[in-house]
mmCIF file of N, CA, C and O in Angstrom:
data_model
loop_
_atom_site.group_PDB
_atom_site.id
_atom_site.type_symbol
_atom_site.label_atom_id
_atom_site.label_comp_id
_atom_site.label_asym_id
_atom_site.label_seq_id
_atom_site.Cartn_x
_atom_site.Cartn_y
_atom_site.Cartn_z
ATOM 1 N N MET C 27 15.459 6.853 17.365
ATOM 2 C CA MET C 27 14.494 6.210 16.787
ATOM 3 C C MET C 27 14.725 6.753 15.367
ATOM 4 O O MET C 27 14.002 7.202 14.465
ATOM 5 N N ALA C 28 15.686 6.091 14.921
ATOM 6 C CA ALA C 28 16.126 6.289 13.600
ATOM 7 C C ALA C 28 15.179 5.688 12.477
ATOM 8 O O ALA C 28 14.636 6.540 11.642
ATOM 9 N N ASN C 29 14.500 4.586 12.720
ATOM 10 C CA ASN C 29 13.801 4.113 11.741
ATOM 11 C C ASN C 29 12.452 3.441 12.265
ATOM 12 O O ASN C 29 12.379 2.575 12.406
ATOM 13 N N ALA C 30 11.986 4.236 12.874
ATOM 14 C CA ALA C 30 10.435 4.027 13.694
ATOM 15 C C ALA C 30 9.646 3.533 12.725
ATOM 16 O O ALA C 30 9.515 4.020 11.558
ATOM 17 N N THR C 31 8.663 2.954 13.307
ATOM 18 C CA THR C 31 7.925 2.079 12.542
ATOM 19 C C THR C 31 6.382 2.683 12.987
ATOM 20 O O THR C 31 6.216 2.281 14.496
ATOM 21 N N ASN C 32 5.232 3.365 12.341
ATOM 22 C CA ASN C 32 4.125 3.922 13.036
ATOM 23 C C ASN C 32 3.260 2.614 12.551
ATOM 24 O O ASN C 32 3.197 1.921 11.490
ATOM 25 N N VAL C 33 2.357 2.319 13.327
ATOM 26 C CA VAL C 33 1.498 1.409 13.394
ATOM 27 C C VAL C 33 -0.207 1.889 13.319
ATOM 28 O O VAL C 33 -0.319 2.297 14.433
ATOM 29 N N LEU C 34 -0.973 1.599 12.692
ATOM 30 C CA LEU C 34 -2.339 1.826 12.407
ATOM 31 C C LEU C 34 -3.224 0.325 12.719
ATOM 32 O O LEU C 34 -3.105 -0.033 11.292
ATOM 33 N N ALA C 35 -3.474 0.087 13.822
ATOM 34 C CA ALA C 35 -3.975 -1.208 14.143
ATOM 35 C C ALA C 35 -5.283 -1.480 13.797
ATOM 36 O O ALA C 35 -6.231 -0.432 13.211
ATOM 37 N N SER C 36 -5.693 -2.923 13.559
ATOM 38 C CA SER C 36 -7.204 -3.255 13.200
ATOM 39 C C SER C 36 -8.092 -2.490 14.146
ATOM 40 O O SER C 36 -8.085 -2.185 15.216
ATOM 41 N N GLY C 37 -8.995 -1.725 13.339
ATOM 42 C CA GLY C 37 -10.238 -1.194 14.335
ATOM 43 C C GLY C 37 -10.100 0.220 14.213
ATOM 44 O O GLY C 37 -10.962 0.919 14.722
ATOM 45 N N ILE C 38 -9.197 0.844 13.902
ATOM 46 C CA ILE C 38 -8.854 2.154 13.369
ATOM 47 C C ILE C 38 -9.540 2.335 12.416
ATOM 48 O O ILE C 38 -8.979 1.859 11.211
ATOM 49 N N GLU C 39 -10.351 3.385 12.264
ATOM 50 C CA GLU C 39 -10.767 4.370 10.938
ATOM 51 C C GLU C 39 -10.506 5.535 10.808
ATOM 52 O O GLU C 39 -10.606 6.297 11.645
ATOM 53 N N ILE C 40 -9.764 5.820 9.590
ATOM 54 C CA ILE C 40 -9.246 7.162 9.448
ATOM 55 C C ILE C 40 -9.941 7.662 8.040
ATOM 56 O O ILE C 40 -9.895 7.240 7.031
ATOM 57 N N THR C 41 -10.450 8.710 7.975
ATOM 58 C CA THR C 41 -10.983 9.830 6.690
ATOM 59 C C THR C 41 -10.035 10.841 6.652
ATOM 60 O O THR C 41 -10.335 11.779 7.652
ATOM 61 N N GLY C 42 -9.264 10.858 5.841
ATOM 62 C CA GLY C 42 -8.453 11.739 5.196
ATOM 63 C C GLY C 42 -7.109 11.274 5.165
ATOM 64 O O GLY C 42 -6.627 10.245 4.756
ATOM 65 N N SER C 43 -6.294 12.244 4.550
ATOM 66 C CA SER C 43 -4.808 12.055 4.258
ATOM 67 C C SER C 43 -3.865 11.630 5.088
ATOM 68 O O SER C 43 -3.918 12.397 6.068
ATOM 69 N N ILE C 44 -2.913 10.733 4.937
ATOM 70 C CA ILE C 44 -1.821 10.514 5.787
ATOM 71 C C ILE C 44 -0.501 10.555 5.240
ATOM 72 O O ILE C 44 -0.480 9.887 4.256
ATOM 73 N N LYS C 45 0.502 11.249 5.959
ATOM 74 C CA LYS C 45 1.624 11.473 5.383
ATOM 75 C C LYS C 45 2.747 11.066 6.443
ATOM 76 O O LYS C 45 2.465 11.242 7.650
ATOM 77 N N PHE C 46 3.823 9.946 5.909
ATOM 78 C CA PHE C 46 4.923 10.040 6.986
ATOM 79 C C PHE C 46 6.149 9.891 6.013
ATOM 80 O O PHE C 46 5.894 9.744 5.056
ATOM 81 N N SER C 47 7.171 9.664 6.838
ATOM 82 C CA SER C 47 8.464 9.546 6.531
ATOM 83 C C SER C 47 9.203 8.366 6.678
ATOM 84 O O SER C 47 9.916 7.773 5.917
ATOM 85 N N ASN C 48 8.791 7.543 7.685
ATOM 86 C CA ASN C 48 9.598 6.383 8.062
ATOM 87 C C ASN C 48 8.653 5.155 7.451
ATOM 88 O O ASN C 48 8.527 5.135 6.395
ATOM 89 N N ASP C 49 8.378 4.262 8.217
ATOM 90 C CA ASP C 49 7.922 3.239 7.684
ATOM 91 C C ASP C 49 6.603 3.012 8.240
ATOM 92 O O ASP C 49 6.340 3.440 9.689
ATOM 93 N N MET C 50 5.208 2.529 7.778
ATOM 94 C CA MET C 50 4.219 2.417 8.478
ATOM 95 C C MET C 50 3.391 1.133 8.379
ATOM 96 O O MET C 50 3.661 0.486 7.106
ATOM 97 N N ILE C 51 2.817 0.514 9.119
ATOM 98 C CA ILE C 51 1.784 -0.491 9.146
ATOM 99 C C ILE C 51 0.637 -0.137 9.115
ATOM 100 O O ILE C 51 0.112 0.619 10.363
ATOM 101 N N ILE C 52 -0.189 -0.480 8.246
ATOM 102 C CA ILE C 52 -1.682 -0.111 8.173
ATOM 103 C C ILE C 52 -2.751 -1.528 8.393
ATOM 104 O O ILE C 52 -2.542 -2.333 7.281
ATOM 105 N N ASP C 53 -3.413 -1.512 9.377
ATOM 106 C CA ASP C 53 -4.371 -2.702 9.348
ATOM 107 C C ASP C 53 -5.824 -2.469 9.506
ATOM 108 O O ASP C 53 -6.554 -3.404 9.830
ATOM 109 N N GLY C 54 -6.065 -1.165 9.718
ATOM 110 C CA GLY C 54 -7.699 -0.533 9.552
ATOM 111 C C GLY C 54 -7.935 -0.137 8.541
ATOM 112 O O GLY C 54 -7.526 -0.505 7.442
ATOM 113 N N LYS C 55 -8.821 0.518 8.176
ATOM 114 C CA LYS C 55 -9.668 1.397 7.374
ATOM 115 C C LYS C 55 -8.986 2.708 7.192
ATOM 116 O O LYS C 55 -9.415 3.403 8.165
ATOM 117 N N ILE C 56 -9.000 3.169 6.018
ATOM 118 C CA ILE C 56 -8.422 4.489 5.552
ATOM 119 C C ILE C 56 -9.321 4.940 4.536
ATOM 120 O O ILE C 56 -9.378 4.375 3.221
ATOM 121 N N ASP C 57 -10.037 6.073 4.586
ATOM 122 C CA ASP C 57 -10.819 6.740 3.379
ATOM 123 C C ASP C 57 -10.248 7.772 2.866
ATOM 124 O O ASP C 57 -10.255 9.024 3.437
ATOM 125 N N GLY C 58 -8.573 7.581 2.339
ATOM 126 C CA GLY C 58 -7.949 8.891 1.626
ATOM 127 C C GLY C 58 -6.657 8.504 1.258
ATOM 128 O O GLY C 58 -6.366 7.452 1.039
ATOM 129 N N GLU C 59 -5.902 9.561 0.985
ATOM 130 C CA GLU C 59 -4.503 9.367 0.336
ATOM 131 C C GLU C 59 -3.508 9.130 1.485
ATOM 132 O O GLU C 59 -3.553 9.425 2.379
ATOM 133 N N ILE C 60 -2.302 7.994 0.815
ATOM 134 C CA ILE C 60 -1.364 7.649 1.638
ATOM 135 C C ILE C 60 -0.292 8.066 1.099
ATOM 136 O O ILE C 60 -0.218 7.578 0.013
ATOM 137 N N THR C 61 0.387 8.870 1.732
ATOM 138 C CA THR C 61 1.670 9.193 1.072
ATOM 139 C C THR C 61 3.084 9.371 1.956
ATOM 140 O O THR C 61 3.119 9.828 3.261
ATOM 141 N N SER C 62 4.009 8.852 1.248
ATOM 142 C CA SER C 62 5.501 8.981 1.726
ATOM 143 C C SER C 62 6.276 9.144 0.732
ATOM 144 O O SER C 62 6.533 8.380 -0.469
ATOM 145 N N GLU C 63 7.654 10.136 0.681
ATOM 146 C CA GLU C 63 8.526 9.997 0.015
ATOM 147 C C GLU C 63 9.493 8.874 -0.408
ATOM 148 O O GLU C 63 9.378 8.250 -1.671
ATOM 149 N N LYS C 64 9.865 8.345 0.451
ATOM 150 C CA LYS C 64 10.719 7.170 0.675
ATOM 151 C C LYS C 64 10.337 6.149 1.217
ATOM 152 O O LYS C 64 10.918 4.960 1.278
ATOM 153 N N GLY C 65 9.337 6.158 2.441
ATOM 154 C CA GLY C 65 9.122 5.113 3.263
ATOM 155 C C GLY C 65 8.276 3.868 2.850
ATOM 156 O O GLY C 65 8.160 3.991 1.545
ATOM 157 N N LYS C 66 8.238 3.075 3.531
ATOM 158 C CA LYS C 66 7.526 1.663 3.469
ATOM 159 C C LYS C 66 6.496 1.665 3.910
ATOM 160 O O LYS C 66 6.223 1.602 5.191
ATOM 161 N N VAL C 67 5.317 1.240 3.066
ATOM 162 C CA VAL C 67 4.318 0.779 3.741
ATOM 163 C C VAL C 67 3.870 -0.305 3.574
ATOM 164 O O VAL C 67 3.848 -0.860 2.835
ATOM 165 N N THR C 68 3.310 -1.251 4.616
ATOM 166 C CA THR C 68 2.585 -2.418 4.529
ATOM 167 C C THR C 68 1.233 -2.459 4.883
ATOM 168 O O THR C 68 0.696 -1.825 6.102
ATOM 169 N N ILE C 69 0.566 -2.889 4.008
ATOM 170 C CA ILE C 69 -1.138 -2.897 3.973
ATOM 171 C C ILE C 69 -1.384 -4.182 4.526
ATOM 172 O O ILE C 69 -1.200 -4.967 3.655
ATOM 173 N N GLY C 70 -1.650 -4.252 5.597
ATOM 174 C CA GLY C 70 -2.296 -5.817 6.356
ATOM 175 C C GLY C 70 -3.432 -6.432 6.171
ATOM 176 O O GLY C 70 -4.159 -5.863 5.330
ATOM 177 N N GLU C 71 -3.376 -7.528 6.296
ATOM 178 C CA GLU C 71 -4.655 -8.530 5.591
ATOM 179 C C GLU C 71 -5.980 -7.983 6.203
ATOM 180 O O GLU C 71 -6.823 -7.661 5.241
ATOM 181 N N ASN C 72 -6.213 -7.318 7.206
ATOM 182 C CA ASN C 72 -7.483 -6.718 7.930
ATOM 183 C C ASN C 72 -7.969 -5.242 7.284
ATOM 184 O O ASN C 72 -8.850 -4.582 7.194
ATOM 185 N N ALA C 73 -6.661 -4.619 6.511
ATOM 186 C CA ALA C 73 -6.869 -3.307 5.966
ATOM 187 C C ALA C 73 -7.728 -2.918 4.780
ATOM 188 O O ALA C 73 -7.675 -4.133 3.827
ATOM 189 N N ARG C 74 -8.246 -2.137 4.804
ATOM 190 C CA ARG C 74 -9.396 -1.672 3.549
ATOM 191 C C ARG C 74 -9.207 -0.153 3.254
ATOM 192 O O ARG C 74 -9.235 0.555 4.274
ATOM 193 N N ILE C 75 -8.472 0.093 2.334
ATOM 194 C CA ILE C 75 -8.089 1.590 1.570
ATOM 195 C C ILE C 75 -8.638 2.011 0.699
ATOM 196 O O ILE C 75 -8.842 1.303 -0.619
ATOM 197 N N LYS C 76 -9.229 3.192 0.991
ATOM 198 C CA LYS C 76 -10.048 3.720 -0.248
ATOM 199 C C LYS C 76 -9.598 4.702 -0.694
ATOM 200 O O LYS C 76 -9.580 6.170 0.079
ATOM 201 N N GLY C 77 -8.626 5.057 -1.713
ATOM 202 C CA GLY C 77 -7.586 6.127 -1.808
ATOM 203 C C GLY C 77 -6.390 5.495 -2.442
ATOM 204 O O GLY C 77 -5.796 4.492 -2.413
ATOM 205 N N ASP C 78 -5.490 6.655 -2.836
ATOM 206 C CA ASP C 78 -4.344 6.530 -3.811
ATOM 207 C C ASP C 78 -3.054 6.076 -2.800
ATOM 208 O O ASP C 78 -3.257 6.900 -1.645
ATOM 209 N N ILE C 79 -2.163 5.205 -3.336
ATOM 210 C CA ILE C 79 -1.030 5.025 -1.971
ATOM 211 C C ILE C 79 0.313 5.680 -2.859
ATOM 212 O O ILE C 79 0.366 4.875 -4.091
ATOM 213 N N LYS C 80 1.191 6.422 -2.508
ATOM 214 C CA LYS C 80 2.390 6.890 -3.419
ATOM 215 C C LYS C 80 3.371 6.880 -2.017
ATOM 216 O O LYS C 80 3.373 7.300 -1.068
ATOM 217 N N ALA C 81 4.135 5.756 -2.259
ATOM 218 C CA ALA C 81 5.289 5.445 -1.114
ATOM 219 C C ALA C 81 6.587 4.978 -2.131
ATOM 220 O O ALA C 81 6.543 4.015 -3.283
ATOM 221 N N GLY C 82 7.759 4.762 -1.206
ATOM 222 C CA GLY C 82 8.813 4.218 -1.787
ATOM 223 C C GLY C 82 9.079 2.658 -1.914
ATOM 224 O O GLY C 82 9.279 2.031 -2.942
ATOM 225 N N GLU C 83 8.490 2.126 -1.022
ATOM 226 C CA GLU C 83 7.821 0.352 -1.175
ATOM 227 C C GLU C 83 6.484 0.399 -0.575
ATOM 228 O O GLU C 83 6.126 0.838 0.235
ATOM 229 N N VAL C 84 5.607 -0.691 -1.109
ATOM 230 C CA VAL C 84 4.598 -0.996 -1.003
ATOM 231 C C VAL C 84 4.383 -2.407 -0.823
ATOM 232 O O VAL C 84 4.372 -3.112 -2.106
ATOM 233 N N LYS C 85 3.998 -2.710 0.346
ATOM 234 C CA LYS C 85 3.461 -4.442 0.680
ATOM 235 C C LYS C 85 2.217 -4.627 0.739
ATOM 236 O O LYS C 85 1.370 -3.678 1.705
ATOM 237 N N LEU C 86 1.323 -5.141 -0.063
ATOM 238 C CA LEU C 86 -0.175 -5.325 -0.014
ATOM 239 C C LEU C 86 -0.628 -6.661 0.420
ATOM 240 O O LEU C 86 -0.223 -7.768 -0.370
ATOM 241 N N TYR C 87 -1.197 -6.518 1.522
ATOM 242 C CA TYR C 87 -1.784 -8.155 1.944
ATOM 243 C C TYR C 87 -3.352 -7.985 2.020
ATOM 244 O O TYR C 87 -4.155 -8.874 2.328
ATOM 245 N N GLY C 88 -3.805 -6.644 2.278
ATOM 246 C CA GLY C 88 -5.222 -6.582 2.328
ATOM 247 C C GLY C 88 -5.846 -5.931 0.802
ATOM 248 O O GLY C 88 -5.107 -6.529 0.127
ATOM 249 N N LYS C 89 -6.764 -5.111 1.065
ATOM 250 C CA LYS C 89 -7.817 -4.753 -0.026
ATOM 251 C C LYS C 89 -7.352 -3.266 -0.078
ATOM 252 O O LYS C 89 -7.614 -2.449 0.528
ATOM 253 N N VAL C 90 -7.321 -2.808 -1.506
ATOM 254 C CA VAL C 90 -6.954 -1.274 -1.679
ATOM 255 C C VAL C 90 -7.990 -0.939 -3.028
ATOM 256 O O VAL C 90 -7.966 -1.845 -4.107
ATOM 257 N N ASP C 91 -8.703 0.174 -2.803
ATOM 258 C CA ASP C 91 -9.522 0.780 -4.270
ATOM 259 C C ASP C 91 -8.889 2.033 -4.308
ATOM 260 O O ASP C 91 -9.201 3.034 -3.833
ATOM 261 N N GLY C 92 -7.802 2.041 -5.424
ATOM 262 C CA GLY C 92 -6.977 3.262 -5.864
ATOM 263 C C GLY C 92 -5.879 2.892 -6.256
ATOM 264 O O GLY C 92 -5.479 1.645 -6.526
ATOM 265 N N THR C 93 -5.102 3.805 -6.779
ATOM 266 C CA THR C 93 -3.815 3.398 -7.402
ATOM 267 C C THR C 93 -2.496 3.453 -6.556
ATOM 268 O O THR C 93 -2.697 3.982 -5.371
ATOM 269 N N ILE C 94 -1.580 2.834 -7.146
ATOM 270 C CA ILE C 94 -0.304 2.623 -6.060
ATOM 271 C C ILE C 94 0.745 3.078 -7.313
ATOM 272 O O ILE C 94 0.702 2.673 -8.272
ATOM 273 N N LYS C 95 1.791 4.059 -6.436
ATOM 274 C CA LYS C 95 3.085 4.239 -7.203
ATOM 275 C C LYS C 95 4.137 4.399 -6.436
ATOM 276 O O LYS C 95 3.853 4.846 -4.929
ATOM 277 N N SER C 96 5.029 3.682 -6.757
ATOM 278 C CA SER C 96 6.303 3.166 -5.737
ATOM 279 C C SER C 96 7.246 2.899 -6.236
ATOM 280 O O SER C 96 7.173 2.583 -8.005
ATOM 281 N N GLU C 97 8.694 2.819 -5.910
ATOM 282 C CA GLU C 97 9.703 2.100 -6.472
ATOM 283 C C GLU C 97 9.429 0.673 -6.318
ATOM 284 O O GLU C 97 9.872 -0.002 -7.433
ATOM 285 N N ARG C 98 8.958 0.244 -5.309
ATOM 286 C CA ARG C 98 8.861 -1.203 -5.338
ATOM 287 C C ARG C 98 7.647 -1.790 -4.731
ATOM 288 O O ARG C 98 6.826 -1.099 -4.111
ATOM 289 N N CYS C 99 6.867 -2.648 -5.463
ATOM 290 C CA CYS C 99 5.501 -2.977 -5.049
ATOM 291 C C CYS C 99 5.151 -4.698 -5.373
ATOM 292 O O CYS C 99 5.793 -5.138 -5.941
ATOM 293 N N GLU C 100 4.828 -5.120 -3.666
ATOM 294 C CA GLU C 100 4.667 -6.465 -3.614
ATOM 295 C C GLU C 100 3.120 -7.033 -3.230
ATOM 296 O O GLU C 100 2.647 -6.229 -2.356
ATOM 297 N N LEU C 101 2.506 -7.297 -4.223
ATOM 298 C CA LEU C 101 1.016 -7.783 -4.084
ATOM 299 C C LEU C 101 1.084 -9.473 -3.448
ATOM 300 O O LEU C 101 1.489 -10.315 -4.167
ATOM 301 N N LYS C 102 0.754 -9.475 -2.438
ATOM 302 C CA LYS C 102 0.791 -10.958 -1.802
ATOM 303 C C LYS C 102 -0.446 -11.716 -1.937
ATOM 304 O O LYS C 102 -1.423 -10.901 -2.470
ATOM 305 N N SER C 103 -0.612 -12.920 -1.457
ATOM 306 C CA SER C 103 -1.353 -13.926 -1.862
ATOM 307 C C SER C 103 -2.860 -13.475 -1.501
ATOM 308 O O SER C 103 -3.946 -13.836 -2.070
ATOM 309 N N SER C 104 -2.948 -12.792 -0.118
ATOM 310 C CA SER C 104 -4.219 -12.341 0.284
ATOM 311 C C SER C 104 -4.562 -10.805 -0.176
ATOM 312 O O SER C 104 -5.743 -10.543 0.331
ATOM 313 N N SER C 105 -4.118 -10.551 -1.302
ATOM 314 C CA SER C 105 -4.154 -9.009 -1.537
ATOM 315 C C SER C 105 -5.278 -8.949 -2.681
ATOM 316 O O SER C 105 -5.284 -10.061 -3.668
ATOM 317 N N GLU C 106 -5.652 -7.374 -2.460
ATOM 318 C CA GLU C 106 -6.757 -7.194 -3.554
ATOM 319 C C GLU C 106 -6.444 -5.939 -4.392
ATOM 320 O O GLU C 106 -6.900 -4.791 -3.232
ATOM 321 N N LEU C 107 -6.233 -5.858 -5.577
ATOM 322 C CA LEU C 107 -6.479 -4.553 -5.798
ATOM 323 C C LEU C 107 -7.137 -3.979 -6.968
ATOM 324 O O LEU C 107 -7.079 -4.484 -7.872
ATOM 325 N N LYS C 108 -7.808 -3.080 -6.731
ATOM 326 C CA LYS C 108 -9.083 -2.546 -7.649
ATOM 327 C C LYS C 108 -8.166 -1.007 -8.072
ATOM 328 O O LYS C 108 -8.405 -0.010 -7.511
ATOM 329 N N GLY C 109 -7.231 -1.017 -9.077
ATOM 330 C CA GLY C 109 -6.808 0.265 -9.212
ATOM 331 C C GLY C 109 -5.492 0.094 -10.201
ATOM 332 O O GLY C 109 -4.822 -1.242 -10.457
ATOM 333 N N ASP C 110 -4.898 0.670 -10.567
ATOM 334 C CA ASP C 110 -3.483 0.787 -11.606
ATOM 335 C C ASP C 110 -2.505 0.730 -10.484
ATOM 336 O O ASP C 110 -2.552 1.485 -9.413
ATOM 337 N N ILE C 111 -1.169 0.268 -11.406
ATOM 338 C CA ILE C 111 0.272 0.334 -10.465
ATOM 339 C C ILE C 111 1.154 0.872 -11.195
ATOM 340 O O ILE C 111 1.146 0.695 -12.641
ATOM 341 N N THR C 112 1.931 2.058 -10.686
ATOM 342 C CA THR C 112 3.088 2.393 -11.589
ATOM 343 C C THR C 112 4.145 1.876 -10.474
ATOM 344 O O THR C 112 4.343 2.532 -9.619
ATOM 345 N N THR C 113 5.317 1.268 -11.134
ATOM 346 C CA THR C 113 6.391 1.071 -10.148
ATOM 347 C C THR C 113 7.261 0.366 -11.060
ATOM 348 O O THR C 113 7.497 0.133 -12.206
ATOM 349 N N LYS C 114 8.734 0.570 -10.335
ATOM 350 C CA LYS C 114 9.784 -0.042 -10.921
ATOM 351 C C LYS C 114 9.960 -1.742 -11.062
ATOM 352 O O LYS C 114 10.479 -2.002 -11.758
ATOM 353 N N MET C 115 9.470 -2.014 -9.819
ATOM 354 C CA MET C 115 9.569 -3.441 -9.418
ATOM 355 C C MET C 115 8.269 -3.935 -8.896
ATOM 356 O O MET C 115 7.726 -3.452 -7.978
ATOM 357 N N LEU C 116 7.601 -4.966 -9.741
ATOM 358 C CA LEU C 116 6.732 -5.434 -9.070
ATOM 359 C C LEU C 116 6.909 -7.163 -8.861
ATOM 360 O O LEU C 116 7.230 -7.932 -9.790
ATOM 361 N N SER C 117 6.266 -7.382 -7.701
ATOM 362 C CA SER C 117 6.418 -8.909 -7.636
ATOM 363 C C SER C 117 4.928 -9.136 -7.067
ATOM 364 O O SER C 117 4.218 -8.535 -6.121
ATOM 365 N N THR C 118 4.470 -10.593 -7.703
ATOM 366 C CA THR C 118 3.000 -10.554 -7.448
ATOM 367 C C THR C 118 2.930 -12.043 -6.858
ATOM 368 O O THR C 118 3.364 -13.088 -7.844
ATOM 369 N N GLU C 119 2.552 -12.424 -5.833
ATOM 370 C CA GLU C 119 2.222 -13.892 -5.427
ATOM 371 C C GLU C 119 1.129 -14.526 -5.781
ATOM 372 O O GLU C 119 0.027 -13.728 -6.485
ATOM 373 N N GLU C 120 1.040 -15.897 -6.216
ATOM 374 C CA GLU C 120 -0.224 -16.815 -6.368
ATOM 375 C C GLU C 120 -1.482 -16.442 -5.926
ATOM 376 O O GLU C 120 -1.128 -16.346 -4.530
ATOM 377 N N GLY C 121 -2.815 -15.895 -5.981
ATOM 378 C CA GLY C 121 -3.468 -15.824 -5.434
ATOM 379 C C GLY C 121 -4.018 -14.197 -5.316
ATOM 380 O O GLY C 121 -5.338 -13.872 -5.004
ATOM 381 N N ALA C 122 -3.125 -13.405 -5.485
ATOM 382 C CA ALA C 122 -3.411 -12.134 -5.520
ATOM 383 C C ALA C 122 -4.356 -11.719 -6.809
ATOM 384 O O ALA C 122 -4.223 -12.342 -7.857
ATOM 385 N N VAL C 123 -5.341 -10.478 -6.349
ATOM 386 C CA VAL C 123 -5.840 -10.006 -7.365
ATOM 387 C C VAL C 123 -5.729 -8.752 -7.545
ATOM 388 O O VAL C 123 -5.669 -7.890 -6.721
ATOM 389 N N LEU C 124 -5.767 -8.544 -9.192
ATOM 390 C CA LEU C 124 -5.346 -7.207 -9.560
ATOM 391 C C LEU C 124 -6.348 -7.032 -10.976
ATOM 392 O O LEU C 124 -6.236 -7.342 -11.710
ATOM 393 N N CYS C 125 -7.091 -5.690 -10.530
ATOM 394 C CA CYS C 125 -8.070 -5.284 -11.508
ATOM 395 C C CYS C 125 -7.809 -4.097 -11.743
ATOM 396 O O CYS C 125 -8.056 -2.846 -11.035
ATOM 397 N N GLY C 126 -6.969 -3.714 -12.949
ATOM 398 C CA GLY C 126 -6.192 -2.644 -13.307
ATOM 399 C C GLY C 126 -5.030 -2.745 -14.163
ATOM 400 O O GLY C 126 -4.761 -3.855 -14.581
ATOM 401 N N ARG C 127 -4.475 -1.493 -14.396
ATOM 402 C CA ARG C 127 -3.184 -1.972 -15.552
ATOM 403 C C ARG C 127 -1.994 -1.596 -14.626
ATOM 404 O O ARG C 127 -2.093 -1.061 -13.547
ATOM 405 N N THR C 128 -1.020 -2.167 -15.300
ATOM 406 C CA THR C 128 0.400 -2.083 -14.497
ATOM 407 C C THR C 128 1.521 -1.257 -15.547
ATOM 408 O O THR C 128 1.330 -1.201 -16.654
ATOM 409 N N ASP C 129 2.201 -0.178 -14.931
ATOM 410 C CA ASP C 129 3.384 0.300 -15.903
ATOM 411 C C ASP C 129 4.558 -0.036 -15.213
ATOM 412 O O ASP C 129 4.819 0.585 -13.836
ATOM 413 N N ILE C 130 5.181 -0.821 -15.410
ATOM 414 C CA ILE C 130 6.575 -1.216 -14.826
ATOM 415 C C ILE C 130 7.884 -1.047 -15.075
ATOM 416 O O ILE C 130 8.014 -1.119 -16.673
ATOM 417 N N GLY C 131 8.938 -0.517 -14.551
ATOM 418 C CA GLY C 131 10.068 0.108 -14.886
ATOM 419 C C GLY C 131 10.109 1.360 -15.414
ATOM 420 O O GLY C 131 11.289 1.607 -15.713
ATOM 421 N N GLY C 132 8.813 2.333 -15.584
ATOM 422 C CA GLY C 132 9.176 3.194 -15.874
ATOM 423 C C GLY C 132 9.448 4.430 -15.357
ATOM 424 O O GLY C 132 9.919 4.748 -14.405
#
């Protein structure tokens, strides 16, 4: 299981911090911090996150109320972020909503 992917499916609600090292797909509700040193986190269309996200790569399809810190961040057309982004590479699709500041390349 070299690159195992962890999944939190729709219908799951967690209050508290999540820490992981591989890849993670979240499609549920999280009230807390999501952290990974170099892992990739995908926030699904049904996901509702209230808290900060720090990961190697973040793909956002759902809604996040908090900051994102990553090496690479992708805001998909269905995404909504209320918070700041600090990333080296940012990709934003038409239709994505961002209410916050961006710090790119730093």
